[in-house]
Structure formats: structure tokens, C-alpha cells
Short mmCIF file of C-alpha atoms and ligand atoms in Angstrom, two decimals:
data_model
loop_
_atom_site.label_atom_id
_atom_site.label_comp_id
_atom_site.label_asym_id
_atom_site.label_seq_id
_atom_site.Cartn_x
_atom_site.Cartn_y
_atom_site.Cartn_z
CA UNK A 1 76.11 23.81 -21.46
CA UNK A 2 77.06 20.91 -19.47
CA UNK A 3 73.76 20.92 -17.26
CA UNK A 4 71.90 20.99 -20.51
CA UNK A 5 73.35 17.99 -21.75
CA UNK A 6 73.43 16.12 -18.90
CA UNK A 7 69.55 16.86 -18.48
CA UNK A 8 68.84 15.64 -21.93
CA UNK A 9 70.87 12.48 -21.41
CA UNK A 10 69.07 11.60 -18.47
CA UNK A 11 65.65 12.44 -20.41
CA UNK A 12 66.81 10.03 -23.09
CA UNK A 13 68.26 7.03 -20.10
CA UNK A 14 64.66 7.42 -18.30
CA UNK A 15 62.61 7.81 -21.80
CA UNK A 16 64.64 4.59 -22.75
CA UNK A 17 63.93 3.15 -19.36
CA UNK A 18 60.15 4.45 -19.36
CA UNK A 19 59.31 2.92 -23.22
CA UNK A 20 60.74 -0.51 -22.21
CA UNK A 21 58.41 -0.36 -19.37
CA UNK A 22 55.43 0.71 -21.03
CA UNK A 23 55.69 -0.34 -24.81
CA UNK A 24 55.58 -4.07 -24.62
CA UNK A 25 52.85 -5.14 -27.16
CA UNK A 26 51.30 -8.65 -28.57
CA UNK A 27 53.74 -9.33 -30.45
CA UNK A 28 56.48 -9.02 -27.62
CA UNK A 29 54.78 -10.97 -25.74
CA UNK A 30 54.16 -13.96 -27.90
CA UNK A 31 58.19 -13.63 -29.00
CA UNK A 32 58.72 -13.92 -25.57
CA UNK A 33 56.20 -16.69 -24.66
CA UNK A 34 56.94 -18.88 -28.17
CA UNK A 35 60.42 -18.06 -28.23
CA UNK A 36 61.89 -21.49 -26.97
CA UNK A 37 58.02 -22.90 -27.01
CA UNK A 38 58.22 -26.70 -28.07
CA UNK A 39 54.62 -27.90 -28.81
CA UNK A 40 56.07 -31.38 -29.15
CA UNK A 41 56.58 -31.89 -24.96
CA UNK A 42 54.04 -32.07 -22.52
CA UNK A 43 54.28 -28.55 -21.02
CA UNK A 44 55.13 -29.03 -17.38
CA UNK A 45 57.93 -28.26 -15.24
CA UNK A 46 58.37 -31.53 -14.27
CA UNK A 47 58.03 -35.11 -15.46
CA UNK A 48 56.03 -36.46 -12.69
CA UNK A 49 53.46 -33.88 -13.12
CA UNK A 50 50.31 -35.02 -14.66
CA UNK A 51 48.36 -32.58 -17.33
CA UNK A 52 44.52 -32.47 -16.17
CA UNK A 53 42.24 -32.00 -18.84
CA UNK A 54 38.65 -30.94 -18.58
CA UNK A 55 36.26 -31.96 -21.66
CA UNK A 56 32.99 -31.72 -22.59
CA UNK A 57 31.29 -32.22 -25.89
CA UNK A 58 28.24 -30.11 -26.79
CA UNK A 59 25.72 -30.45 -28.54
CA UNK A 60 24.80 -28.87 -31.23
CA UNK A 61 22.27 -31.07 -33.51
CA UNK A 62 21.70 -34.70 -33.62
CA UNK A 63 21.72 -35.95 -37.59
CA UNK A 64 20.97 -39.57 -36.99
CA UNK A 65 20.23 -42.43 -34.55
CA UNK A 66 20.84 -45.72 -36.39
CA UNK A 67 19.02 -48.14 -33.94
CA UNK A 68 19.43 -51.48 -36.04
CA UNK A 69 23.85 -50.60 -37.14
CA UNK A 70 24.21 -48.73 -33.37
CA UNK A 71 25.21 -45.85 -34.69
CA UNK A 72 24.70 -42.43 -34.31
CA UNK A 73 25.62 -38.70 -36.19
CA UNK A 74 25.69 -35.74 -34.41
CA UNK A 75 27.19 -32.43 -34.36
CA UNK A 76 29.28 -30.74 -31.94
CA UNK A 77 31.39 -29.01 -30.22
CA UNK A 78 34.31 -30.17 -28.36
CA UNK A 79 35.23 -28.31 -25.07
CA UNK A 80 39.32 -28.98 -24.13
CA UNK A 81 40.89 -27.03 -21.23
CA UNK A 82 43.72 -27.25 -19.19
CA UNK A 83 47.20 -26.04 -17.75
CA UNK A 84 50.63 -24.80 -19.41
CA UNK A 85 53.02 -24.39 -17.55
CA UNK A 86 54.87 -21.95 -20.20
CA UNK A 87 52.58 -20.23 -21.23
CA UNK A 88 52.15 -17.37 -18.73
CA UNK A 89 52.82 -14.02 -18.05
CA UNK A 90 51.87 -10.84 -15.98
CA UNK A 91 49.11 -8.54 -17.87
CA UNK A 92 50.98 -5.16 -16.08
CA UNK A 93 54.16 -5.79 -18.25
CA UNK A 94 51.89 -5.84 -21.23
CA UNK A 95 48.77 -2.69 -21.15
CA UNK A 96 46.66 -4.72 -19.39
CA UNK A 97 46.93 -7.81 -22.16
CA UNK A 98 45.78 -10.85 -20.55
CA UNK A 99 44.56 -13.42 -22.76
CA UNK A 100 45.93 -14.21 -26.37
CA UNK A 101 43.78 -16.07 -29.38
CA UNK A 102 46.21 -17.55 -31.42
CA UNK A 103 46.29 -21.22 -33.75
CA UNK A 104 46.00 -24.03 -32.49
CA UNK A 105 48.38 -24.98 -34.29
CA UNK A 106 51.60 -22.95 -32.55
CA UNK A 107 50.34 -24.82 -28.67
CA UNK A 108 50.79 -28.08 -27.85
CA UNK A 109 47.36 -30.05 -27.00
CA UNK A 110 46.28 -32.94 -25.66
CA UNK A 111 45.58 -35.42 -28.40
CA UNK A 112 41.65 -36.39 -27.38
CA UNK A 113 39.88 -38.51 -29.64
CA UNK A 114 36.52 -40.08 -29.76
CA UNK A 115 37.36 -43.30 -29.35
CA UNK A 116 34.05 -44.71 -30.24
CA UNK A 117 34.18 -42.84 -33.81
CA UNK A 118 33.27 -44.86 -36.37
CA UNK A 119 36.13 -45.71 -39.03
CA UNK A 120 34.37 -43.19 -41.57
CA UNK A 121 34.86 -40.54 -39.36
CA UNK A 122 38.18 -38.75 -37.83
CA UNK A 123 38.79 -39.77 -34.29
CA UNK A 124 40.05 -36.36 -33.61
CA UNK A 125 38.61 -33.04 -34.79
CA UNK A 126 39.55 -31.98 -37.86
CA UNK A 127 39.08 -27.83 -37.93
CA UNK A 128 41.62 -26.12 -35.80
CA UNK A 129 40.67 -23.27 -34.93
CA UNK A 130 42.59 -20.97 -32.40
CA UNK A 131 42.53 -21.41 -29.07
CA UNK A 132 42.51 -18.67 -25.48
CA UNK A 133 45.60 -18.65 -23.37
CA UNK A 134 44.89 -16.76 -20.61
CA UNK A 135 47.50 -14.73 -18.68
CA UNK A 136 47.48 -17.44 -15.80
CA UNK A 137 48.57 -20.35 -18.56
CA UNK A 138 45.37 -21.79 -18.82
CA UNK A 139 44.44 -23.19 -22.55
CA UNK A 140 40.89 -23.16 -23.99
CA UNK A 141 40.21 -24.76 -27.23
CA UNK A 142 36.49 -25.28 -28.85
CA UNK A 143 36.85 -27.03 -32.34
CA UNK A 144 33.52 -27.97 -33.88
CA UNK A 145 34.04 -31.78 -34.22
CA UNK A 146 31.38 -33.51 -36.39
CA UNK A 147 31.62 -37.14 -36.43
CA UNK A 148 29.16 -40.79 -36.51
CA UNK A 149 29.75 -42.96 -34.04
CA UNK A 150 29.21 -46.59 -32.46
CA UNK A 151 27.13 -46.24 -29.51
CA UNK A 152 26.01 -49.42 -28.93
CA UNK A 153 23.40 -49.84 -26.30
CA UNK A 154 23.61 -51.59 -22.96
CA UNK A 155 21.85 -55.09 -22.27
CA UNK A 156 18.10 -53.60 -21.74
CA UNK A 157 18.63 -49.81 -22.97
CA UNK A 158 16.36 -50.08 -26.03
CA UNK A 159 13.13 -49.82 -25.74
CA UNK A 160 10.11 -49.39 -28.40
CA UNK A 161 10.85 -45.21 -28.21
CA UNK A 162 14.26 -44.52 -26.69
CA UNK A 163 17.86 -45.19 -27.29
CA UNK A 164 20.54 -45.63 -24.72
CA UNK A 165 24.06 -45.57 -25.43
CA UNK A 166 27.73 -43.82 -24.72
CA UNK A 167 30.32 -42.40 -26.33
CA UNK A 168 33.95 -42.21 -24.96
CA UNK A 169 36.78 -39.57 -25.56
CA UNK A 170 40.08 -39.92 -23.96
CA UNK A 171 43.35 -38.92 -24.86
CA UNK A 172 45.18 -41.54 -27.57
CA UNK A 173 48.59 -41.83 -26.20
CA UNK A 174 48.88 -40.26 -22.93
CA UNK A 175 48.41 -42.87 -19.83
CA UNK A 176 47.16 -41.46 -16.22
CA UNK A 177 50.53 -40.74 -15.42
CA UNK A 178 50.80 -37.94 -17.95
CA UNK A 179 47.10 -36.89 -19.09
CA UNK A 180 43.74 -37.02 -17.50
CA UNK A 181 40.63 -36.40 -19.00
CA UNK A 182 37.94 -35.09 -16.32
CA UNK A 183 34.34 -33.86 -17.11
CA UNK A 184 33.76 -30.15 -17.65
CA UNK A 185 29.88 -30.67 -16.04
CA UNK A 186 28.00 -33.83 -15.72
CA UNK A 187 24.59 -32.55 -16.57
CA UNK A 188 25.78 -31.35 -20.70
CA UNK A 189 22.44 -30.29 -21.88
CA UNK A 190 21.92 -28.41 -18.77
CA UNK A 191 25.30 -26.72 -19.29
CA UNK A 192 27.36 -25.92 -22.72
CA UNK A 193 24.09 -27.88 -24.46
CA UNK A 194 21.92 -25.20 -22.94
CA UNK A 195 22.32 -22.46 -25.72
CA UNK A 196 24.19 -25.19 -27.89
CA UNK A 197 22.02 -27.63 -28.48
CA UNK A 198 18.59 -27.15 -31.58
CA UNK A 199 16.37 -30.20 -31.35
CA UNK A 200 15.96 -30.13 -35.27
CA UNK A 201 15.91 -33.59 -35.83
CA UNK A 202 12.60 -35.12 -37.24
CA UNK A 203 12.77 -38.54 -35.40
CA UNK A 204 14.83 -38.22 -32.17
CA UNK A 205 15.28 -35.99 -29.67
CA UNK A 206 18.33 -36.08 -27.44
CA UNK A 207 16.77 -36.27 -23.63
CA UNK A 208 20.16 -35.93 -21.58
CA UNK A 209 23.55 -36.19 -21.63
CA UNK A 210 25.61 -37.00 -18.61
CA UNK A 211 29.21 -37.41 -18.41
CA UNK A 212 31.39 -38.85 -16.05
CA UNK A 213 35.34 -40.11 -15.92
CA UNK A 214 36.87 -43.17 -15.43
CA UNK A 215 40.32 -45.13 -15.66
CA UNK A 216 40.73 -48.11 -17.61
CA UNK A 217 43.44 -50.98 -18.45
CA UNK A 218 43.81 -52.32 -22.00
CA UNK A 219 45.72 -55.46 -22.96
CA UNK A 220 48.03 -53.51 -25.35
CA UNK A 221 49.86 -51.45 -21.99
CA UNK A 222 50.65 -51.65 -18.75
CA UNK A 223 49.43 -48.29 -17.34
CA UNK A 224 45.95 -47.01 -17.23
CA UNK A 225 43.99 -44.39 -19.68
CA UNK A 226 41.15 -42.12 -18.44
CA UNK A 227 38.14 -41.80 -20.41
CA UNK A 228 35.18 -38.58 -20.25
CA UNK A 229 31.87 -41.02 -21.14
CA UNK A 230 28.83 -39.21 -22.10
CA UNK A 231 25.33 -41.22 -21.69
CA UNK A 232 22.89 -40.24 -24.33
CA UNK A 233 19.06 -40.87 -23.97
CA UNK A 234 17.88 -40.46 -27.35
CA UNK A 235 13.63 -40.46 -27.27
CA UNK A 236 11.82 -40.95 -31.13
CA UNK A 237 9.76 -38.17 -31.33
CA UNK A 238 5.53 -39.17 -31.13
CA UNK A 239 4.72 -38.52 -35.03
CA UNK A 240 7.70 -40.44 -36.38
CA UNK A 241 7.29 -43.99 -37.51
CA UNK A 242 10.47 -45.26 -38.11
C1 NAG B 301 42.82 -18.39 -15.26
O1 NAG B 301 42.15 -17.60 -15.88
C2 NAG B 301 40.74 -17.72 -16.38
C3 NAG B 301 40.30 -16.46 -16.78
O2 NAG B 301 40.40 -15.57 -16.06
C4 NAG B 301 40.02 -18.43 -15.20
O3 NAG B 301 38.58 -18.89 -15.57
C5 NAG B 301 40.27 -19.71 -14.93
O4 NAG B 301 40.49 -20.72 -13.69
C6 NAG B 301 41.79 -19.34 -13.93
N1 NAG B 301 43.27 -20.60 -14.09
C7 NAG B 301 43.26 -20.97 -13.27
C8 NAG B 301 43.98 -22.16 -12.94
O5 NAG B 301 43.15 -20.28 -11.97
#
């Protein structure tokens, strides 16, 4: 009898440890990650660390090019990827669970804005699609982003059948000590745009889209800010007569 109850206890103890080891679920993971998570602060271990954000604007379609007004209307996906030091876990503790899809509202996000947005559209994406968090702390967020934007061409960049101009994207409030934005890929139409873009506009085709980052000093503030430029080249379609 003693032996019997001893083995029973042993079984219970071992069973509990075993269960603890193997029954960690997605809910457990969410509790462990977000129990003390503060989405209002930059997710870095030390205040001196800079968060590097990879950015691209994957074009879906051209809705308008207004040469006179120097504005363009585009449907895009804004692609953002960064590292969050507090969203990391060991997949082997969670039955191999190596990524989470959760509301963008629950995590810190860089306030990446379209600097050149027209006053009548939002500077920021307004649809908060889910983010994907990988177990190594990489966060990817790809909200749809439709906008009208100023797109002033540089001197000599407008010909009878082409229009060339630049969109600017960057963090609205974080200077280069806090957040740096960098292009995800240089030739967007050969990268993400290859699958996303449909050349459906009657008048204009988007012939190239090249991204490159820069750092800029503004008169408002002592520190530099980083930006990703998207150089667009539109070509008038042959049968168009505007
Ligand atoms: C984290 O994992 C993802 C998915 O496997 C990968 O794409 C990403 O590059 C990794 N991030 C780092 C910082 O290694």
C-alpha cells in the first residue's frame, strides 16, 4: 500500500511537471509576452539603442497622376519590419509555435508617416491589420495604405510624356538616435511590387520605383531624422491624349 501510494504521488508529481512542460499554449505565450508589455515605449533594452525599421511601399495601382497639381494618388501596402526586444520566446517550450499573429494595436509600432501626404489624406495608414511576430523578436506589419501625395518633380524631370517625382516616408517623431528607417529593397518593382502591382491606369504607367534612405536636419529640431525616398517614374500611355 505504501509502495502503491508512493508511486501514485510520484506519478502525480511527474505528471504535473510533464504537463507543465508540454501543455504551454498560445494563450500562455500571450500572457507571458504581454503581462508586463508597455506598447507606449520603444522596445529596447537600453535607451541608447536605435531601432532600425525596414520600409517599403509596395504599389498596387496608380489611381491618378496630376501633372498640373503635382500630386499622385496610389493604392499601396506599407511594409514595415523591426525588432522588438521584449517579444522573444523559445518555440520548443510552446510545441514549436514560432510565430504569432495579433492586432497591431497591442504592440509598439514606429510612427512611420508619408511626409509628402496631401492635407486631405492621412499621414499614417488607417487600417490596423494584424502584425506577425516571429519568435526571434522580428515584427512585420503590412497595412494597406491608399493616399494622395504631393509629388513635386525636380527641375527637368517632366517631359511631354514622363513625370518623375519623389515620395518621402519616415518616422514622424523619432530622430535618428531612436528610430532609423531604411529601404527594404532598392528596386521596388522588381521586389515586392512585382507581385502586387497591376498596371491598370488608363493614362499612366509606373515605369520605375527606386527607394533610397537619407538623413535630414530640420530647422525645428537639433537632431537629424531619417527618411526613405521613393523615386517614381510615370510614363504616359501611347493612346492617352491628356
Ligand atoms: C527572425 O526570423 C524570421 C523568420 O524566420 C526571419 O525572417 C528574420 O530575418 C529573423 N530575424 C533576425 C533578426 O534574425
